[in-house]
Tab-separated table of C-alpha atoms in Angstrom:
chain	number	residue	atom	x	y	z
A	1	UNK	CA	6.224	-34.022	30.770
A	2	UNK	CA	5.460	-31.075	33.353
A	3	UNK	CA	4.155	-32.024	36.847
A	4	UNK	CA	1.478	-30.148	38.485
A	5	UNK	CA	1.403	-29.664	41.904
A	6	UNK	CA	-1.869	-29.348	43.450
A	7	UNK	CA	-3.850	-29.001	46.689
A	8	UNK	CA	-6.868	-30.757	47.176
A	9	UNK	CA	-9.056	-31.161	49.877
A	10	UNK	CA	-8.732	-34.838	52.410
A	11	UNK	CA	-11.725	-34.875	54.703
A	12	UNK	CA	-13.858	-32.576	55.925
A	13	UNK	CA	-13.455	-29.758	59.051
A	14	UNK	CA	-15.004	-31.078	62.074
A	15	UNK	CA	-15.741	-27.251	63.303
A	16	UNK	CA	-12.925	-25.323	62.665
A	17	UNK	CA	-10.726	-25.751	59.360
A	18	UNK	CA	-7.690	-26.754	59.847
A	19	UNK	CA	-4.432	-27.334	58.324
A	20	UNK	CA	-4.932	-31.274	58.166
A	21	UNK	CA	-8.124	-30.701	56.133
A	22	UNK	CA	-5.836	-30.310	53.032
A	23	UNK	CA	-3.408	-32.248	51.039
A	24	UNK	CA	-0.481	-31.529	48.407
A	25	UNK	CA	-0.355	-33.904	45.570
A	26	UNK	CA	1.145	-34.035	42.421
A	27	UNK	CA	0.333	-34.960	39.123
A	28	UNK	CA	1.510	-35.548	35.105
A	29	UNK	CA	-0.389	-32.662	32.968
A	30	UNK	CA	-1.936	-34.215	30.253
A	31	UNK	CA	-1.991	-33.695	26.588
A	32	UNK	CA	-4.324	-30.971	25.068
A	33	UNK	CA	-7.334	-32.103	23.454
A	34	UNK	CA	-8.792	-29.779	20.587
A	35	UNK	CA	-10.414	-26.649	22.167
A	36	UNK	CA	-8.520	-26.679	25.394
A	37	UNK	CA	-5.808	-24.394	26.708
A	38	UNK	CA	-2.996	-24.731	29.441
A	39	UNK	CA	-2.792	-22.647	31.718
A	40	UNK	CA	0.275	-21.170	33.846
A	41	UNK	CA	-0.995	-19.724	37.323
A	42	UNK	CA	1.074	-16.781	38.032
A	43	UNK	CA	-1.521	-16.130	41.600
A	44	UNK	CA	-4.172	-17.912	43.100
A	45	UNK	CA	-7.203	-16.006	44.893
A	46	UNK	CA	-7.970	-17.466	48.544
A	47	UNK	CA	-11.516	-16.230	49.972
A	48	UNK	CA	-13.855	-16.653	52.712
A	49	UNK	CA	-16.532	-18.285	50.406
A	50	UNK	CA	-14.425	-21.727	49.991
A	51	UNK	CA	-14.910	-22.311	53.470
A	52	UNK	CA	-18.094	-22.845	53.401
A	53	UNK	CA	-17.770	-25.300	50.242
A	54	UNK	CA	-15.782	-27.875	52.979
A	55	UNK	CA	-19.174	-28.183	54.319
A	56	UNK	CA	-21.428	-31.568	53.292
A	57	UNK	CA	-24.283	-29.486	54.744
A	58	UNK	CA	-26.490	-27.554	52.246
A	59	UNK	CA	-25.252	-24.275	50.529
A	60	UNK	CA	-26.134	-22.100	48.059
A	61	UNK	CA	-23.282	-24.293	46.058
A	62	UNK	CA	-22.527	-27.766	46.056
A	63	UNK	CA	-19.889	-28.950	48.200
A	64	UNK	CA	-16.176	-28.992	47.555
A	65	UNK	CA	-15.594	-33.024	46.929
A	66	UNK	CA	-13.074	-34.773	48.334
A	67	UNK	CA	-10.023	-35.615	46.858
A	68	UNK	CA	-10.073	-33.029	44.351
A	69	UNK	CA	-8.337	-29.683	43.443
A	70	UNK	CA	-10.168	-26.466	45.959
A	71	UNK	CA	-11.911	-24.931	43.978
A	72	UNK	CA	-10.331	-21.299	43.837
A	73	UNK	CA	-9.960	-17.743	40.978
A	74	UNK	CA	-6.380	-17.740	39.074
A	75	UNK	CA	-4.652	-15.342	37.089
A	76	UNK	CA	-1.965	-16.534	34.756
A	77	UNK	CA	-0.704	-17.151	31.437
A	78	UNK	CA	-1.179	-19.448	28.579
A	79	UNK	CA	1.845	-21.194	27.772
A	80	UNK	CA	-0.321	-23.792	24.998
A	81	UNK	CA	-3.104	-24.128	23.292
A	82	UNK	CA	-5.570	-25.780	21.075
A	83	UNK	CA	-8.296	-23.134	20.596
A	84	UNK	CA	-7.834	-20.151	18.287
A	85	UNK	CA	-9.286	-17.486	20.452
A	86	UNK	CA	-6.069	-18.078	23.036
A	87	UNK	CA	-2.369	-18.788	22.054
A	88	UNK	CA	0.884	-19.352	24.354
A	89	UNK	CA	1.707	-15.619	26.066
A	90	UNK	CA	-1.661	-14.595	26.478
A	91	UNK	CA	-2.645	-13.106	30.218
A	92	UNK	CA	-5.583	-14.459	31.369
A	93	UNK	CA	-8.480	-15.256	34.525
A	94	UNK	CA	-9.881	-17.997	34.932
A	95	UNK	CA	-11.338	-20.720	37.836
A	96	UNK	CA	-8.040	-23.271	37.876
A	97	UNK	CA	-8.158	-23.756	40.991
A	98	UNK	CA	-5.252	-24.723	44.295
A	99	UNK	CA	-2.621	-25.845	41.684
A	100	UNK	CA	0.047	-24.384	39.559
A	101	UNK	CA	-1.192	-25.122	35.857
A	102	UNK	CA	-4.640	-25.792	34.453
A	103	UNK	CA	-6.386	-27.172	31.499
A	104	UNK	CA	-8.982	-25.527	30.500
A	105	UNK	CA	-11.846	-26.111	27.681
A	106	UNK	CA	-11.952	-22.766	26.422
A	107	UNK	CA	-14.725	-23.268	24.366
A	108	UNK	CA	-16.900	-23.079	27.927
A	109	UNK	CA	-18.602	-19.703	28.138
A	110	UNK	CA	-17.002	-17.794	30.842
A	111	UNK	CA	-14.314	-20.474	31.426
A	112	UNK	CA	-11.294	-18.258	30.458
A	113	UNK	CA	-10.774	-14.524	30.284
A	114	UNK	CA	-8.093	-12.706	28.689
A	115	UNK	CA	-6.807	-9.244	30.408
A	116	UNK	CA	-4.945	-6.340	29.240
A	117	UNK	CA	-2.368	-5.514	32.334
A	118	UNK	CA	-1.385	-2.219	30.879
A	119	UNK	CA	-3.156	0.217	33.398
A	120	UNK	CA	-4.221	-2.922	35.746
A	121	UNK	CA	-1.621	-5.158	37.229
A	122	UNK	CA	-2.837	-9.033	36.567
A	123	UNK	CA	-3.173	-9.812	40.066
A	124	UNK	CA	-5.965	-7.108	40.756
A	125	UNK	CA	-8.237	-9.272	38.338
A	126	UNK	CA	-8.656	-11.508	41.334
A	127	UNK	CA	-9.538	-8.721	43.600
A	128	UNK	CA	-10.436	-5.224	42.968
A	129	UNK	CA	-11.416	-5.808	39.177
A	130	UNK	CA	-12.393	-9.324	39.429
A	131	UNK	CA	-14.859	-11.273	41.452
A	132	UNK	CA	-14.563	-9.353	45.114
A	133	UNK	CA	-14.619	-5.940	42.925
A	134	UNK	CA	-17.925	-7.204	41.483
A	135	UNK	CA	-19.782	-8.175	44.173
A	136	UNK	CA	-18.921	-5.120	45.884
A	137	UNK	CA	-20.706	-3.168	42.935
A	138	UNK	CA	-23.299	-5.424	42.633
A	139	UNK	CA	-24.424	-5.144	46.399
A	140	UNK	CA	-24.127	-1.432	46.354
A	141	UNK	CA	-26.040	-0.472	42.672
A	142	UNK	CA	-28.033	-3.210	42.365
A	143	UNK	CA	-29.541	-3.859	46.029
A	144	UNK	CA	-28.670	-0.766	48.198
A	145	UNK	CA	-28.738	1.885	45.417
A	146	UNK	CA	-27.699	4.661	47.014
A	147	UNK	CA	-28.529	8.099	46.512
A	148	UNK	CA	-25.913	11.150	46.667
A	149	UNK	CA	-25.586	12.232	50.279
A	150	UNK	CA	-27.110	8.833	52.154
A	151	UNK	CA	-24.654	7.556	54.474
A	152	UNK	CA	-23.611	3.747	53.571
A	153	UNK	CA	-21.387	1.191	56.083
A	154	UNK	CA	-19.438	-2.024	54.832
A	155	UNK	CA	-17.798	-4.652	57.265
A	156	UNK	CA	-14.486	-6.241	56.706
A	157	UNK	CA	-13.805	-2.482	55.006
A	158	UNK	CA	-9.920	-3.452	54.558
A	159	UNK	CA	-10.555	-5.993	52.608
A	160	UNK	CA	-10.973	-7.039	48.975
A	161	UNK	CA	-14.581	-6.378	48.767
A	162	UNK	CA	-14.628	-3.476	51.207
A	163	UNK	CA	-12.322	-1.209	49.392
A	164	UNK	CA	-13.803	-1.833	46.351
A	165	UNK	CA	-17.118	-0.782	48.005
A	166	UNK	CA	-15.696	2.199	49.167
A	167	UNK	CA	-14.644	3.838	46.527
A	168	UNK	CA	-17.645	2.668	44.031
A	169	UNK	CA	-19.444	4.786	46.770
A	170	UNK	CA	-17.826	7.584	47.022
A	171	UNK	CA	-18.002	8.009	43.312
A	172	UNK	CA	-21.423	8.243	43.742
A	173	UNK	CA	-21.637	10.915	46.790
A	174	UNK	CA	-21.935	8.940	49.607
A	175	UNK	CA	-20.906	9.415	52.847
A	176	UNK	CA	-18.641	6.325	53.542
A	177	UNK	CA	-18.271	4.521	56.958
A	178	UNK	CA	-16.093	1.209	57.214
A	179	UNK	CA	-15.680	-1.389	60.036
A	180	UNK	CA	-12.513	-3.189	60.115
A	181	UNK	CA	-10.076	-4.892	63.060
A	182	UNK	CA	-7.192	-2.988	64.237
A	183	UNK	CA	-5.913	0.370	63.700
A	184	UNK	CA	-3.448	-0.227	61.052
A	185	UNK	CA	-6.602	-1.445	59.107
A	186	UNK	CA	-8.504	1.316	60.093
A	187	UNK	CA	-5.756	3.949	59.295
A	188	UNK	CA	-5.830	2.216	55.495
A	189	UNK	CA	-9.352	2.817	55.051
A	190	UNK	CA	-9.603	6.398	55.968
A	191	UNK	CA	-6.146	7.596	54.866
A	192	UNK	CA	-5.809	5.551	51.388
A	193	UNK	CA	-8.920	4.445	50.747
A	194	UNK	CA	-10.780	7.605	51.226
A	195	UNK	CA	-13.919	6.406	53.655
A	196	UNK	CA	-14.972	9.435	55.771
A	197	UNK	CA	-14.544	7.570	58.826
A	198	UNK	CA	-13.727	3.681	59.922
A	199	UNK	CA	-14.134	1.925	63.039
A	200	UNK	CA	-12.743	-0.986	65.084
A	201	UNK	CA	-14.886	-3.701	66.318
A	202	UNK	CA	-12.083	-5.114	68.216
A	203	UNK	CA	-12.289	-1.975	70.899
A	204	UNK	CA	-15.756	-3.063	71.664
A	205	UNK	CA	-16.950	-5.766	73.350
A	206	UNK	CA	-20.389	-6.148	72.565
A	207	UNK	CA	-22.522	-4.801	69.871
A	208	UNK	CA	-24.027	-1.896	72.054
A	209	UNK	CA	-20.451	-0.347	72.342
A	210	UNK	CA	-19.927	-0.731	68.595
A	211	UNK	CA	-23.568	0.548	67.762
A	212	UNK	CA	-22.680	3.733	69.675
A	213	UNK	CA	-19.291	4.759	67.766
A	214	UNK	CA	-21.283	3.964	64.960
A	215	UNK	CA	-23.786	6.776	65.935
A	216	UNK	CA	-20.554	9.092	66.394
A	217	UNK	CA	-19.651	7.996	62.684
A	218	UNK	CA	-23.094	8.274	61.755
A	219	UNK	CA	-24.791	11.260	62.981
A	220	UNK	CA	-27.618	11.046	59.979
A	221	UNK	CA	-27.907	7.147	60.391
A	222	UNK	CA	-27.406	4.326	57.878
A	223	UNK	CA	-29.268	4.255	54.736
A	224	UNK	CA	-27.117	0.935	53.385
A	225	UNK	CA	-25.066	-1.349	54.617
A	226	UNK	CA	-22.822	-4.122	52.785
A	227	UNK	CA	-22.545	-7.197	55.457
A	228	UNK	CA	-19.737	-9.507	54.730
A	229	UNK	CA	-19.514	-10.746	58.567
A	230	UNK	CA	-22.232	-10.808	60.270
A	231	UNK	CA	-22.429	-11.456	64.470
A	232	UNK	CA	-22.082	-8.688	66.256
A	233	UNK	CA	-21.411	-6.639	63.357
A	234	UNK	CA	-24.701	-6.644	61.634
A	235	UNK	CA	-26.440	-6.391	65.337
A	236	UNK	CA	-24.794	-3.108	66.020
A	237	UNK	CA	-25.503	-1.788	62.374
A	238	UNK	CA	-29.235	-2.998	62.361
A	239	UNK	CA	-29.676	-0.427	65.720
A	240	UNK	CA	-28.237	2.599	63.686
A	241	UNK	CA	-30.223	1.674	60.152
A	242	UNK	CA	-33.027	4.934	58.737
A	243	UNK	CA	-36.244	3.860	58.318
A	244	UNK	CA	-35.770	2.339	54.633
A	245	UNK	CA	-32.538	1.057	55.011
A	246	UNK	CA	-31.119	-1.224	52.319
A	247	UNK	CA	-28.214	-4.248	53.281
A	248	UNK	CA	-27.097	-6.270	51.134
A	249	UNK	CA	-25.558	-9.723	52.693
A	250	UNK	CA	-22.878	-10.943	50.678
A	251	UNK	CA	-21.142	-13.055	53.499
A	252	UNK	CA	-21.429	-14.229	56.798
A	253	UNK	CA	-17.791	-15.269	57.950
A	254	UNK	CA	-18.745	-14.967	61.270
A	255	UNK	CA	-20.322	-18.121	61.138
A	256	UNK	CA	-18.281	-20.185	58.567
A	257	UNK	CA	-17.346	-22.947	61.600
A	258	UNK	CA	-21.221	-23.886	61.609
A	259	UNK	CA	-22.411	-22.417	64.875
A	260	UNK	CA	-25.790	-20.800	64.394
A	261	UNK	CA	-25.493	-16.373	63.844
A	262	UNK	CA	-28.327	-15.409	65.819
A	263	UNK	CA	-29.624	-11.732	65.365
A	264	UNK	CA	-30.320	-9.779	68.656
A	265	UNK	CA	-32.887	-7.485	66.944
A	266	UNK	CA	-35.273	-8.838	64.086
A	267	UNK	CA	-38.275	-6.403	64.978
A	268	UNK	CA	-36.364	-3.960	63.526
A	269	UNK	CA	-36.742	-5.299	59.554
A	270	UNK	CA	-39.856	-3.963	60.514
A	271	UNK	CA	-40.038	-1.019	62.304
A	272	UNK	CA	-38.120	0.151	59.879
A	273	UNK	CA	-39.307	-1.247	56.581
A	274	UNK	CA	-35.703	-2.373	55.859
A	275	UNK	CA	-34.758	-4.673	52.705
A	276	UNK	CA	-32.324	-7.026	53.371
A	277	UNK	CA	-31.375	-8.885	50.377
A	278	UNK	CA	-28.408	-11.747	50.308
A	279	UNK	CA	-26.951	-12.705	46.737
A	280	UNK	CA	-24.363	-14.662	44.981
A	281	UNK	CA	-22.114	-12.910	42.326
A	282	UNK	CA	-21.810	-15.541	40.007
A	283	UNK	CA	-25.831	-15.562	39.565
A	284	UNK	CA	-25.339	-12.215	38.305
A	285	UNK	CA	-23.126	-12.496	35.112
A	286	UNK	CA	-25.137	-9.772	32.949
A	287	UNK	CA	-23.720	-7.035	35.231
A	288	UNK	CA	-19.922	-8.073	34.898
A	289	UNK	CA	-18.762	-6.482	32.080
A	290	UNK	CA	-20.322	-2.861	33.189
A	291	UNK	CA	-18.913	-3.265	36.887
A	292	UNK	CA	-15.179	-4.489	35.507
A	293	UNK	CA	-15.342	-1.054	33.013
A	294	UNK	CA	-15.926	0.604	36.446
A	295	UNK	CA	-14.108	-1.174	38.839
A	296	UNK	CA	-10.723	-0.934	36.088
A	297	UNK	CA	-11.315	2.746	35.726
A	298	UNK	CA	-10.856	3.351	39.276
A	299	UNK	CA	-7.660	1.178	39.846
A	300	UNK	CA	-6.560	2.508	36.609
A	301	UNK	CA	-6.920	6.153	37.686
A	302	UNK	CA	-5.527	5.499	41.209
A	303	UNK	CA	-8.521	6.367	42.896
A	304	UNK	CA	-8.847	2.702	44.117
A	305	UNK	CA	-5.946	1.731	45.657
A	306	UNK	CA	-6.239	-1.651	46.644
A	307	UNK	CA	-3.657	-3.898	48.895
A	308	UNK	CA	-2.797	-7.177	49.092
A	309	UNK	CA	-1.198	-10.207	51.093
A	310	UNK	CA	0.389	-12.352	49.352
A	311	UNK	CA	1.865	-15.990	50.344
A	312	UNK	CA	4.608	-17.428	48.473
A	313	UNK	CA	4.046	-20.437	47.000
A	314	UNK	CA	1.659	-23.419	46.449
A	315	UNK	CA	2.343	-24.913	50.193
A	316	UNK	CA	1.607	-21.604	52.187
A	317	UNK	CA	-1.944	-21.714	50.702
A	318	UNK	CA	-3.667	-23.512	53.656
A	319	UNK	CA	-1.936	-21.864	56.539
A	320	UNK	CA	-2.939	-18.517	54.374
A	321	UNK	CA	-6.567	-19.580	53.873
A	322	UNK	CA	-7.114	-20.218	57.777
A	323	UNK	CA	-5.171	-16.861	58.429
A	324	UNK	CA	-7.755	-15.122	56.097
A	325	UNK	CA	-11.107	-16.550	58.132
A	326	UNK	CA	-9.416	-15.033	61.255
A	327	UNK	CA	-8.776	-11.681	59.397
A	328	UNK	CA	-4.853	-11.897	59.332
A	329	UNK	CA	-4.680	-10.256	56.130
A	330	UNK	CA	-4.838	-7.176	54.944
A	331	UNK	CA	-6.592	-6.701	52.113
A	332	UNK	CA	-6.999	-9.366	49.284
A	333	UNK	CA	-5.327	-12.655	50.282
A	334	UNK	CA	-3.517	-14.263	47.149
A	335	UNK	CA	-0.698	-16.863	46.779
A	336	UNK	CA	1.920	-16.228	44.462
A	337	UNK	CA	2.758	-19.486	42.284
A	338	UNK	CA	5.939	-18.275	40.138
């Protein structure tokens, strides 16, 4: 019999996360029951939405439990099965989870996807055509819905969701303006990514300074913005938005410890009759299939070009996961399980 090795979460972050929040256990897989498949992981996705699932306090999802597996995206292969939609070989996406196999009941809508990894390589269906690819479309068509020649900003451009965002709008005319930390970031999203121009909120101190390079960027101001920070960020964006501005809030990792985000300017939702709209991806399964087409086209094509960190092995995940809510990485943060 195989053992699985798994990370599940001990007790709770008292502020910030920390390694000892975690634990690495082991267990016996057991035997498949009809309509269930097993489930290699070949990479795990890590993401700034699990930390807020540590919480006990009230989310828009219920609470990561204690003493089970993090809840987390995998890519991977089937190496058994019991259902006849999915047999051993198959690539496949799925929810399994901090471990290195999973059982799956596959006869759960939704529960397991297969891929083709001819054009796409099967880690990009955690990131660029999977989940963060997604709700970077989603945000930008269904909530900011740009039109050819607005100008549109993203925060945390580097990153999984970012890039994706980027390119789904310059596909559709838009001038493209990212925020990101660091210059090697920065560089990435101009040079490879193909924004028009990025900035770094690490040169400024306050959200004055950044507002004003973002007037420099953003000489005909910002018709939509894609907030996946918050702070400072969203402060300095809110001063540059057009009358009519569309953002979409998709994350707020600027506050994942708990503190309060407050928000220097509110008057201006209304002085400028701006729509701010937050949402959660996985309310929004009817759009999937259309933004994957999309979203697979691009990487396919190479005009999304999307990079990744990766940590080696089940053990690295927690020191990667902390590294990620403090922006270490550089574009979509995965661990490698094989």
């Amino acid at each position: 019999m195989t053992l699985n090795h798994q990370i599940v979460l001990d007790n709770r972050p008292q502020g910030e996360a920390t390694v000892a929040n975690f634990k690495l256990v082991e267990s016996d897989i057991p035997a498949l029951q009809d309509g269930q498949v097993l489930v290699k992981h070949h990479f795990m996705s890590l993401d700034p939405y699990m930390r807020g699932r540590m919480n006990e306090s009230k989310s828009y999802a219920v609470p990561q439990p204690l003493g089970e597996v993090m809840i987390g995206g995998t890519v991977g292969e089937v190496v058994d099965s019991q259902h006849p939609k999915f047999k051993a070989g198959d690539q496949v996406v799925g929810m399994g989870g901090w471990q290195e196999y999973s059982v799956v009941d596959a006869n759960v809508l939704g529960a397991l996807r297969k891929v083709d990894t001819t054009h796409v390589p099967l880690s990009h269906y955690l990131g660029a055509v999977g989940m963060p690819g997604v709700t970077a479309w989603y945000g930008l068509v269904k909530i900011i819905n740009p039109k050819a020649g607005e100008t549109v900003t993203v925060s945390a451009a580097s990153g999984a969701v970012g890039s994706a965002y980027g390119a789904l709008a310059k596909a559709r005319g838009c001038r493209v303006v990212g925020i990101a930390g660091g210059k090697d970031k920065c560089d990435y999203v101009v040079k490879e990514l193909g924004f028009d121009a990025c900035i770094d909120y690490k040169e400024h101190k306050d959200y004055i300074s950044l507002s004003k390079a973002l007037r420099e960027a953003c000489p005909n101001g910002i018709d939509g913005h894609f907030e996946n920070v918050g702070g400072m960020v969203l402060d300095a964006v809110m001063l540059r938005t057009n009358a009519f501005a569309r953002i979409a809030v998709c994350g707020m990792i600027a506050g994942y410890d708990g503190a309060p985000l407050p928000m220097a300017n509110p008057a201006l939702i209304l002085i400028n009759r701006m729509k701010i709209e937050g949402f959660i991806v996985s309310e929004h399964m009817e759009v999937w299939p259309e933004a994957l087409q999309e979203l697979g086209t691009l990487v396919g094509t190479g005009k999304l070009r999307p990079r990744e960190t990766v940590a080696q092995g089940l053990a690295a995940a927690p020191e990667a996961f902390l590294g990620l809510l403090k922006g270490k990485n550089f574009g979509k943060q995965l661990v490698k399980l094989i």
